[in-house]
Amino acid sequence: MIKVENLHKNFKDLHVLKGINEEFHKGEVVVIIGPSGSGKSTLLRCLNRLEEPSDGKIYFKSSNIMDKSSNINEHREHMGMVFQHFNLFPHLTVLENITLAPVKVKNTSPEKAKETGMELLETVGLKDKAYVYPAKLSGGQKQRVAIARALAMFPEVMLFDEPTSALDPEMVGEVLEVMKKLAVKGMTMIVVTHEMGFAKEMGDRVLFMDQGNILETGLPGEVFNDPKHSRTRDFLSKVLRA
Amino acid sequence: MDFSFLSRYYPMYITGTLNTLALAFFTLLLGVVFGIVLALMRLSKNPILKGFASSYIEFIRGTPLLVQLYIVYYGLPQVTGMRFPSFFAGIIALTVNSSAYIAEIIRAGILSVDAGQMEAVRSLGMSHTLSMRYIIIPQAFKNILPALGNEFIVVIKESAIVSIIGIYDIMYSGNIIRGNTYRPFEPLIIVAIIYFIITFGLSNLMGIAERRMRISD
């Protein structure tokens, strides 16, 4: 579904991605792990060009989204994204957060968008918060709304950028629950996370990144129990001990 | 103190007040419109737009309003061959001036909106223009409302300067009454009071607007 070829990203003198080649398949849940600064968030953000790659090709459903002629907004409609800091729109109610893009981009009728919005709020367990402003929600609730907002565009793939890293520990579970539900339904998901439990349980594949390269990729069982690379072993011993 | 002149001259104050209000209304409306345009230009990646907006803002902020007014009223007719009615020239000069200040306030407001907001809305497939319109600018306005209210008050007060080219505003009416009655103090006190009522009323309106926008906090 998404194919990355020789992807490079430089921030001035800093070489953050050093020629990534990878393919993400339909229905797959891929979890990207690695130490901070390894480039995993940058890789994720390049996939919908929130970060402009310096070089390389990204194919989404066989069209190169790096092409000058391709309209990135159209591609983004089909790629949902969830951020570490939720980024809900504070001046809109929860329901308005969810209905904005379907109405403005897809020309969905406001009534239909509301109906879909309420259904999505039900799946994330926040139907009673529809008319509340984001400031009144807890972190976990905000992130669940953010997931519903992304789902409202009916994306074909969901990108999660450290979705639980900014949450209080007791709220991590509720967000992971929603993500598990999505995974079970067959959503294609690419997840950057430090939640090794989620990676083990839900990941179809784990990518380990270090210093701008994908060092290791495989089934969660393989990567966690029998890491091939010393850097992977080193990283896992640190995070799994904690 | 003798305010008996009021019974005879009050219609002049009314005319003056209406003209000041009309002047302020058009100036603020156009000032905000051009202010938004200039702010977006200054924030754009296009070097020509950016350069033009930056130079305009710096130049206008660095020169006196009186000079700008004279250039529009006395200077432009010589170059363009057309003479603007004084009221029109007043609106142009005040708009040219206030749009530069309002542009900077709006630019600061746009920059004050967290970068994550733009990322979130763009990730949903909305264009830059739609994102600005529905997400960034509404939040920017909320943040800058106090500064904008302040600028509105400044514009109303500074508009008194246009009486110098013969626009019949509050200041102008005060001047005429002063000349006719040979008593400068009382007519000018009335002028000051009228300006104060307008600006105080406006600052209360802005206060209400601020409270209404804080509903989402």
Coordinates of C-alpha atoms in Angstrom, one line a residue, chain A residues 45 48 50 72-73 76-77 79 81 83 87-92 100-101 104-105 133 135-136 149-150 153, chain B residues 114-128 130 133-136 138-139 142 215-217:
Chain A
R45 CA 5.9 12.2 8.9
N48 CA 2.2 12.0 4.2
L50 CA 4.1 16.7 6.7
I72 CA -0.8 15.8 -1.7
N73 CA -4.2 16.9 -0.2
R76 CA -3.8 12.9 2.8
E77 CA -7.5 12.3 2.7
M79 CA -4.0 8.7 5.3
M81 CA -2.7 10.8 11.3
F83 CA -0.2 13.0 16.9
N87 CA -3.6 18.7 18.2
L88 CA -7.4 19.0 18.6
F89 CA -8.8 22.3 17.4
P90 CA -9.5 24.1 20.7
H91 CA -12.1 26.5 19.3
L92 CA -14.3 23.8 18.0
L100 CA -14.9 19.7 9.8
A101 CA -12.8 17.9 7.3
K104 CA -15.1 20.9 3.9
V105 CA -13.0 18.4 1.9
Y133 CA -14.8 21.7 24.0
A135 CA -10.2 21.9 27.0
K136 CA -12.6 20.0 29.2
R149 CA -11.3 12.7 13.8
A150 CA -8.8 10.9 11.6
M153 CA -12.2 10.7 6.6
Chain B
D114 CA 0.7 26.1 17.8
A115 CA 2.4 24.6 14.7
G116 CA 0.6 21.3 15.5
Q117 CA -2.7 22.8 14.6
M118 CA -1.6 23.4 11.0
E119 CA -0.1 19.9 10.8
A120 CA -3.3 18.3 12.2
V121 CA -5.6 20.1 9.8
R122 CA -3.3 19.5 6.8
S123 CA -3.1 15.8 7.7
L124 CA -6.8 15.6 7.2
G125 CA -6.4 16.6 3.5
M126 CA -7.5 20.3 3.9
S127 CA -5.7 22.8 1.7
H128 CA -3.5 25.6 3.1
L130 CA -9.0 26.2 4.1
R133 CA -9.6 30.1 7.2
Y134 CA -11.2 27.5 9.6
I135 CA -8.4 26.7 12.0
I136 CA -5.5 29.2 12.2
P138 CA -10.0 32.0 14.1
Q139 CA -7.6 31.0 16.8
K142 CA -9.0 35.1 19.7
I215 CA -16.3 30.1 25.7
S216 CA -14.1 27.2 24.5
D217 CA -11.5 27.6 27.3

